[in-house]
Amino acid sequence: MLASSSPVRDWESFADPSGPARPVHGFRGASGIDGTLSLAAGLAESLGGLVLLSGDLALLHDANGWLWHHQLRGRLTVVLIENRGGGIFEQLPIRATAGLDFERLFAMGQPLDHTALAAAHGVPWRRVTALTELKGALDWALERPVALLEVRTDRRADALLRQRLRQDCPRPRLRMTPPQAPPR
């Protein structure tokens, strides 16, 4: 499942359209991110297992979703992109607006340790500090009924990387074939 905001946009922008088909879940809550963790728990319950990719604010907006883990029969792995706030807003030209308190009004980074919050709910966690650690961390997490993997990033650097990727690797355009008239 992809949380609203950057994860779903990154999938749409950078996923290989010729890659293997797989089910992808997401939703649009009242403010785009409400209920993210609870929906992921519900999907894990009904599907038997799920991996949620979420930003820190989306996860925080449904922190009580961790309460599900005591009754969850499916497996839930949460991959948290901890970038100290709303990374989606780094992709908009609003940061440069004179007199605008970007950090307070848009990024809204919260002084919260998601790993401590997960641990307080009895959820095991690991911090992934390098891309080379991700596979091993996922293997570890997938062995547990519920787990949190925290990946810390820099949202400004992430926005610059997205810009560069969009310039360097434009998405292949889909070829649309006009409908053919039925044979007479």
PDB file of C-alpha atoms in Angstrom:
ATOM      1  CA  MET A   1       0.000   0.000   0.000  1.00  0.00           C
ATOM      2  CA  LEU A   2       1.233   3.455  -0.860  1.00  0.00           C
ATOM      3  CA  ALA A   3       0.363   6.332   1.434  1.00  0.00           C
ATOM      4  CA  SER A   4      -1.009   9.444  -0.206  1.00  0.00           C
ATOM      5  CA  SER A   5       1.460  12.183  -1.097  1.00  0.00           C
ATOM      6  CA  SER A   6       5.010  11.380  -2.227  1.00  0.00           C
ATOM      7  CA  PRO A   7       4.919   7.536  -2.163  1.00  0.00           C
ATOM      8  CA  VAL A   8       1.991   7.247  -4.569  1.00  0.00           C
ATOM      9  CA  ARG A   9       3.347  10.026  -6.802  1.00  0.00           C
ATOM     10  CA  ASP A  10       6.794   8.417  -6.901  1.00  0.00           C
ATOM     11  CA  TRP A  11       5.227   5.094  -7.919  1.00  0.00           C
ATOM     12  CA  GLU A  12       3.299   6.799 -10.696  1.00  0.00           C
ATOM     13  CA  SER A  13       6.391   8.695 -11.850  1.00  0.00           C
ATOM     14  CA  PHE A  14       9.138   6.103 -11.567  1.00  0.00           C
ATOM     15  CA  ALA A  15       7.679   2.579 -11.562  1.00  0.00           C
ATOM     16  CA  ASP A  16       8.610   0.583 -14.619  1.00  0.00           C
ATOM     17  CA  PRO A  17       5.427   0.204 -16.700  1.00  0.00           C
ATOM     18  CA  SER A  18       6.833  -3.003 -18.208  1.00  0.00           C
ATOM     19  CA  GLY A  19       7.570  -4.492 -14.761  1.00  0.00           C
ATOM     20  CA  PRO A  20       5.566  -7.335 -13.290  1.00  0.00           C
ATOM     21  CA  ALA A  21       1.968  -6.554 -12.425  1.00  0.00           C
ATOM     22  CA  ARG A  22       1.218  -6.367  -8.730  1.00  0.00           C
ATOM     23  CA  PRO A  23      -1.686  -5.102  -6.684  1.00  0.00           C
ATOM     24  CA  VAL A  24      -1.159  -1.628  -5.265  1.00  0.00           C
ATOM     25  CA  HIS A  25      -3.512  -0.161  -2.688  1.00  0.00           C
ATOM     26  CA  GLY A  26      -4.059   3.384  -1.554  1.00  0.00           C
ATOM     27  CA  PHE A  27      -6.826   5.745  -0.662  1.00  0.00           C
ATOM     28  CA  ARG A  28      -7.625   9.380  -0.245  1.00  0.00           C
ATOM     29  CA  GLY A  29      -8.736  10.183   3.312  1.00  0.00           C
ATOM     30  CA  ALA A  30     -10.400  13.361   4.483  1.00  0.00           C
ATOM     31  CA  SER A  31      -7.125  15.264   4.273  1.00  0.00           C
ATOM     32  CA  GLY A  32      -5.288  12.767   2.129  1.00  0.00           C
ATOM     33  CA  ILE A  33      -3.457  10.946   4.922  1.00  0.00           C
ATOM     34  CA  ASP A  34      -5.997  10.271   7.676  1.00  0.00           C
ATOM     35  CA  GLY A  35      -6.379   6.567   8.463  1.00  0.00           C
ATOM     36  CA  THR A  36      -3.300   5.361   6.561  1.00  0.00           C
ATOM     37  CA  LEU A  37      -2.042   2.893   9.176  1.00  0.00           C
ATOM     38  CA  SER A  38      -5.509   1.591  10.043  1.00  0.00           C
ATOM     39  CA  LEU A  39      -6.308   0.943   6.393  1.00  0.00           C
ATOM     40  CA  ALA A  40      -2.991  -0.880   5.996  1.00  0.00           C
ATOM     41  CA  ALA A  41      -3.821  -3.047   9.040  1.00  0.00           C
ATOM     42  CA  GLY A  42      -7.250  -3.809   7.596  1.00  0.00           C
ATOM     43  CA  LEU A  43      -5.749  -4.777   4.253  1.00  0.00           C
ATOM     44  CA  ALA A  44      -3.095  -6.914   5.976  1.00  0.00           C
ATOM     45  CA  GLU A  45      -5.914  -8.649   7.853  1.00  0.00           C
ATOM     46  CA  SER A  46      -7.946  -9.358   4.730  1.00  0.00           C
ATOM     47  CA  LEU A  47      -5.051 -10.156   2.380  1.00  0.00           C
ATOM     48  CA  GLY A  48      -2.888 -12.055   4.858  1.00  0.00           C
ATOM     49  CA  GLY A  49       0.016  -9.636   4.555  1.00  0.00           C
ATOM     50  CA  LEU A  50       0.886  -6.159   3.396  1.00  0.00           C
ATOM     51  CA  VAL A  51       3.792  -3.742   3.111  1.00  0.00           C
ATOM     52  CA  LEU A  52       2.921  -0.076   3.665  1.00  0.00           C
ATOM     53  CA  LEU A  53       5.184   2.665   2.327  1.00  0.00           C
ATOM     54  CA  SER A  54       4.418   5.853   4.233  1.00  0.00           C
ATOM     55  CA  GLY A  55       5.862   9.240   5.011  1.00  0.00           C
ATOM     56  CA  ASP A  56       6.287  10.412   8.577  1.00  0.00           C
ATOM     57  CA  LEU A  57       3.313  12.789   8.629  1.00  0.00           C
ATOM     58  CA  ALA A  58       0.919  10.240   7.122  1.00  0.00           C
ATOM     59  CA  LEU A  59       1.969   7.691   9.735  1.00  0.00           C
ATOM     60  CA  LEU A  60       1.640  10.229  12.535  1.00  0.00           C
ATOM     61  CA  HIS A  61      -1.894  11.186  11.455  1.00  0.00           C
ATOM     62  CA  ASP A  62      -2.999   7.652  12.319  1.00  0.00           C
ATOM     63  CA  ALA A  63      -0.575   6.707  15.104  1.00  0.00           C
ATOM     64  CA  ASN A  64      -3.368   4.945  16.988  1.00  0.00           C
ATOM     65  CA  GLY A  65      -3.464   2.462  14.124  1.00  0.00           C
ATOM     66  CA  TRP A  66      -0.622   0.683  15.959  1.00  0.00           C
ATOM     67  CA  LEU A  67      -3.291  -0.537  18.391  1.00  0.00           C
ATOM     68  CA  TRP A  68      -4.395  -2.995  15.677  1.00  0.00           C
ATOM     69  CA  HIS A  69      -1.296  -5.110  16.061  1.00  0.00           C
ATOM     70  CA  HIS A  70      -2.611  -6.993  19.123  1.00  0.00           C
ATOM     71  CA  GLN A  71      -5.492  -8.472  17.136  1.00  0.00           C
ATOM     72  CA  LEU A  72      -3.974  -8.545  13.654  1.00  0.00           C
ATOM     73  CA  ARG A  73      -3.991 -11.979  12.022  1.00  0.00           C
ATOM     74  CA  GLY A  74      -2.206 -10.843   8.868  1.00  0.00           C
ATOM     75  CA  ARG A  75       1.364  -9.580   8.626  1.00  0.00           C
ATOM     76  CA  LEU A  76       2.027  -5.847   8.359  1.00  0.00           C
ATOM     77  CA  THR A  77       5.376  -4.296   7.517  1.00  0.00           C
ATOM     78  CA  VAL A  78       5.542  -0.505   7.608  1.00  0.00           C
ATOM     79  CA  VAL A  79       8.375   1.144   5.677  1.00  0.00           C
ATOM     80  CA  LEU A  80       8.573   4.681   7.016  1.00  0.00           C
ATOM     81  CA  ILE A  81      10.210   7.473   5.034  1.00  0.00           C
ATOM     82  CA  GLU A  82      11.298   9.774   7.867  1.00  0.00           C
ATOM     83  CA  ASN A  83      12.158  13.074   6.219  1.00  0.00           C
ATOM     84  CA  ARG A  84      11.084  15.475   8.972  1.00  0.00           C
ATOM     85  CA  GLY A  85       7.862  16.615   7.390  1.00  0.00           C
ATOM     86  CA  GLY A  86       5.841  16.975   4.243  1.00  0.00           C
ATOM     87  CA  GLY A  87       8.269  16.119   1.466  1.00  0.00           C
ATOM     88  CA  ILE A  88       5.569  16.624  -1.154  1.00  0.00           C
ATOM     89  CA  PHE A  89       5.732  20.380  -0.567  1.00  0.00           C
ATOM     90  CA  GLU A  90       9.455  20.443  -1.406  1.00  0.00           C
ATOM     91  CA  GLN A  91       8.423  19.643  -4.967  1.00  0.00           C
ATOM     92  CA  LEU A  92       6.409  22.857  -5.286  1.00  0.00           C
ATOM     93  CA  PRO A  93       7.900  26.308  -5.952  1.00  0.00           C
ATOM     94  CA  ILE A  94       6.505  27.745  -2.691  1.00  0.00           C
ATOM     95  CA  ARG A  95       9.700  27.432  -0.613  1.00  0.00           C
ATOM     96  CA  ALA A  96      11.217  30.503  -2.263  1.00  0.00           C
ATOM     97  CA  THR A  97       8.253  32.762  -1.428  1.00  0.00           C
ATOM     98  CA  ALA A  98       9.594  35.743   0.536  1.00  0.00           C
ATOM     99  CA  GLY A  99       8.438  35.963   4.143  1.00  0.00           C
ATOM    100  CA  LEU A 100       6.807  32.524   4.093  1.00  0.00           C
ATOM    101  CA  ASP A 101       7.627  30.255   7.036  1.00  0.00           C
ATOM    102  CA  PHE A 102       7.878  27.130   4.885  1.00  0.00           C
ATOM    103  CA  GLU A 103       8.939  24.790   7.696  1.00  0.00           C
ATOM    104  CA  ARG A 104       6.053  25.746   9.982  1.00  0.00           C
ATOM    105  CA  LEU A 105       3.295  26.111   7.375  1.00  0.00           C
ATOM    106  CA  PHE A 106       4.099  23.349   4.897  1.00  0.00           C
ATOM    107  CA  ALA A 107       6.813  20.927   6.001  1.00  0.00           C
ATOM    108  CA  MET A 108       5.455  20.682   9.548  1.00  0.00           C
ATOM    109  CA  GLY A 109       8.203  18.332  10.762  1.00  0.00           C
ATOM    110  CA  GLN A 110       7.272  16.932  14.151  1.00  0.00           C
ATOM    111  CA  PRO A 111       9.726  16.300  17.001  1.00  0.00           C
ATOM    112  CA  LEU A 112       8.580  12.701  17.314  1.00  0.00           C
ATOM    113  CA  ASP A 113      10.536   9.475  17.292  1.00  0.00           C
ATOM    114  CA  HIS A 114       8.346   7.028  15.369  1.00  0.00           C
ATOM    115  CA  THR A 115      10.486   4.112  16.520  1.00  0.00           C
ATOM    116  CA  ALA A 116       9.818   5.001  20.171  1.00  0.00           C
ATOM    117  CA  LEU A 117       6.099   5.300  19.440  1.00  0.00           C
ATOM    118  CA  ALA A 118       6.076   1.904  17.733  1.00  0.00           C
ATOM    119  CA  ALA A 119       8.064   0.384  20.613  1.00  0.00           C
ATOM    120  CA  ALA A 120       5.583   1.843  23.119  1.00  0.00           C
ATOM    121  CA  HIS A 121       2.900  -0.161  21.295  1.00  0.00           C
ATOM    122  CA  GLY A 122       5.056  -3.309  21.358  1.00  0.00           C
ATOM    123  CA  VAL A 123       5.949  -3.071  17.662  1.00  0.00           C
ATOM    124  CA  PRO A 124       9.512  -4.142  16.801  1.00  0.00           C
ATOM    125  CA  TRP A 125      11.490  -1.797  14.575  1.00  0.00           C
ATOM    126  CA  ARG A 126      14.747  -1.370  12.734  1.00  0.00           C
ATOM    127  CA  ARG A 127      16.412   1.655  11.225  1.00  0.00           C
ATOM    128  CA  VAL A 128      17.697   1.245   7.668  1.00  0.00           C
ATOM    129  CA  THR A 129      20.755   3.457   7.179  1.00  0.00           C
ATOM    130  CA  ALA A 130      21.842   2.335   3.708  1.00  0.00           C
ATOM    131  CA  LEU A 131      20.097   0.958   0.640  1.00  0.00           C
ATOM    132  CA  THR A 132      22.233  -2.187   0.918  1.00  0.00           C
ATOM    133  CA  GLU A 133      20.535  -2.923   4.280  1.00  0.00           C
ATOM    134  CA  LEU A 134      16.996  -2.759   2.907  1.00  0.00           C
ATOM    135  CA  LYS A 135      16.654  -6.356   1.701  1.00  0.00           C
ATOM    136  CA  GLY A 136      17.895  -7.820   4.992  1.00  0.00           C
ATOM    137  CA  ALA A 137      15.645  -5.467   6.970  1.00  0.00           C
ATOM    138  CA  LEU A 138      12.631  -6.435   4.838  1.00  0.00           C
ATOM    139  CA  ASP A 139      13.421 -10.131   5.338  1.00  0.00           C
ATOM    140  CA  TRP A 140      13.600  -9.516   9.113  1.00  0.00           C
ATOM    141  CA  ALA A 141      10.324  -7.546   9.131  1.00  0.00           C
ATOM    142  CA  LEU A 142       8.414 -10.034   6.984  1.00  0.00           C
ATOM    143  CA  GLU A 143       9.127 -12.760   9.572  1.00  0.00           C
ATOM    144  CA  ARG A 144       7.135 -10.799  12.178  1.00  0.00           C
ATOM    145  CA  PRO A 145       3.405 -10.214  12.515  1.00  0.00           C
ATOM    146  CA  VAL A 146       4.019  -6.446  12.510  1.00  0.00           C
ATOM    147  CA  ALA A 147       7.211  -4.390  12.175  1.00  0.00           C
ATOM    148  CA  LEU A 148       8.422  -0.891  11.394  1.00  0.00           C
ATOM    149  CA  LEU A 149      11.396  -0.104   9.187  1.00  0.00           C
ATOM    150  CA  GLU A 150      12.532   3.498   9.396  1.00  0.00           C
ATOM    151  CA  VAL A 151      14.435   4.998   6.465  1.00  0.00           C
ATOM    152  CA  ARG A 152      15.698   8.515   7.174  1.00  0.00           C
ATOM    153  CA  THR A 153      16.087  10.842   4.230  1.00  0.00           C
ATOM    154  CA  ASP A 154      16.589  14.528   3.544  1.00  0.00           C
ATOM    155  CA  ARG A 155      13.448  15.910   1.905  1.00  0.00           C
ATOM    156  CA  ARG A 156      15.269  18.749   0.106  1.00  0.00           C
ATOM    157  CA  ALA A 157      17.800  16.334  -1.360  1.00  0.00           C
ATOM    158  CA  ASP A 158      14.944  13.958  -2.262  1.00  0.00           C
ATOM    159  CA  ALA A 159      13.148  16.751  -4.157  1.00  0.00           C
ATOM    160  CA  LEU A 160      16.319  17.573  -6.094  1.00  0.00           C
ATOM    161  CA  LEU A 161      16.803  13.890  -6.926  1.00  0.00           C
ATOM    162  CA  ARG A 162      13.210  13.665  -8.218  1.00  0.00           C
ATOM    163  CA  GLN A 163      13.781  16.725 -10.413  1.00  0.00           C
ATOM    164  CA  ARG A 164      16.977  15.241 -11.828  1.00  0.00           C
ATOM    165  CA  LEU A 165      15.342  11.862 -12.456  1.00  0.00           C
ATOM    166  CA  ARG A 166      12.426  13.493 -14.269  1.00  0.00           C
ATOM    167  CA  GLN A 167      14.852  15.435 -16.486  1.00  0.00           C
ATOM    168  CA  ASP A 168      17.271  12.569 -17.115  1.00  0.00           C
ATOM    169  CA  CYS A 169      14.785   9.734 -17.481  1.00  0.00           C
ATOM    170  CA  PRO A 170      11.493  10.911 -18.915  1.00  0.00           C
ATOM    171  CA  ARG A 171       8.771   8.303 -18.652  1.00  0.00           C
ATOM    172  CA  PRO A 172       8.182   6.335 -21.818  1.00  0.00           C
ATOM    173  CA  ARG A 173       5.119   7.623 -23.552  1.00  0.00           C
ATOM    174  CA  LEU A 174       2.330   5.167 -24.035  1.00  0.00           C
ATOM    175  CA  ARG A 175       1.383   4.659 -27.627  1.00  0.00           C
ATOM    176  CA  MET A 176      -2.279   5.156 -28.163  1.00  0.00           C
ATOM    177  CA  THR A 177      -3.744   3.430 -31.154  1.00  0.00           C
ATOM    178  CA  PRO A 178      -6.922   4.984 -32.451  1.00  0.00           C
ATOM    179  CA  PRO A 179      -9.888   2.641 -32.388  1.00  0.00           C
ATOM    180  CA  GLN A 180     -10.383   0.788 -35.643  1.00  0.00           C
ATOM    181  CA  ALA A 181     -13.724   0.774 -37.356  1.00  0.00           C
ATOM    182  CA  PRO A 182     -15.305  -2.668 -37.240  1.00  0.00           C
ATOM    183  CA  PRO A 183     -15.024  -4.632 -40.503  1.00  0.00           C
ATOM    184  CA  ARG A 184     -18.045  -4.430 -42.800  1.00  0.00           C
TER     185      ARG A 184
END
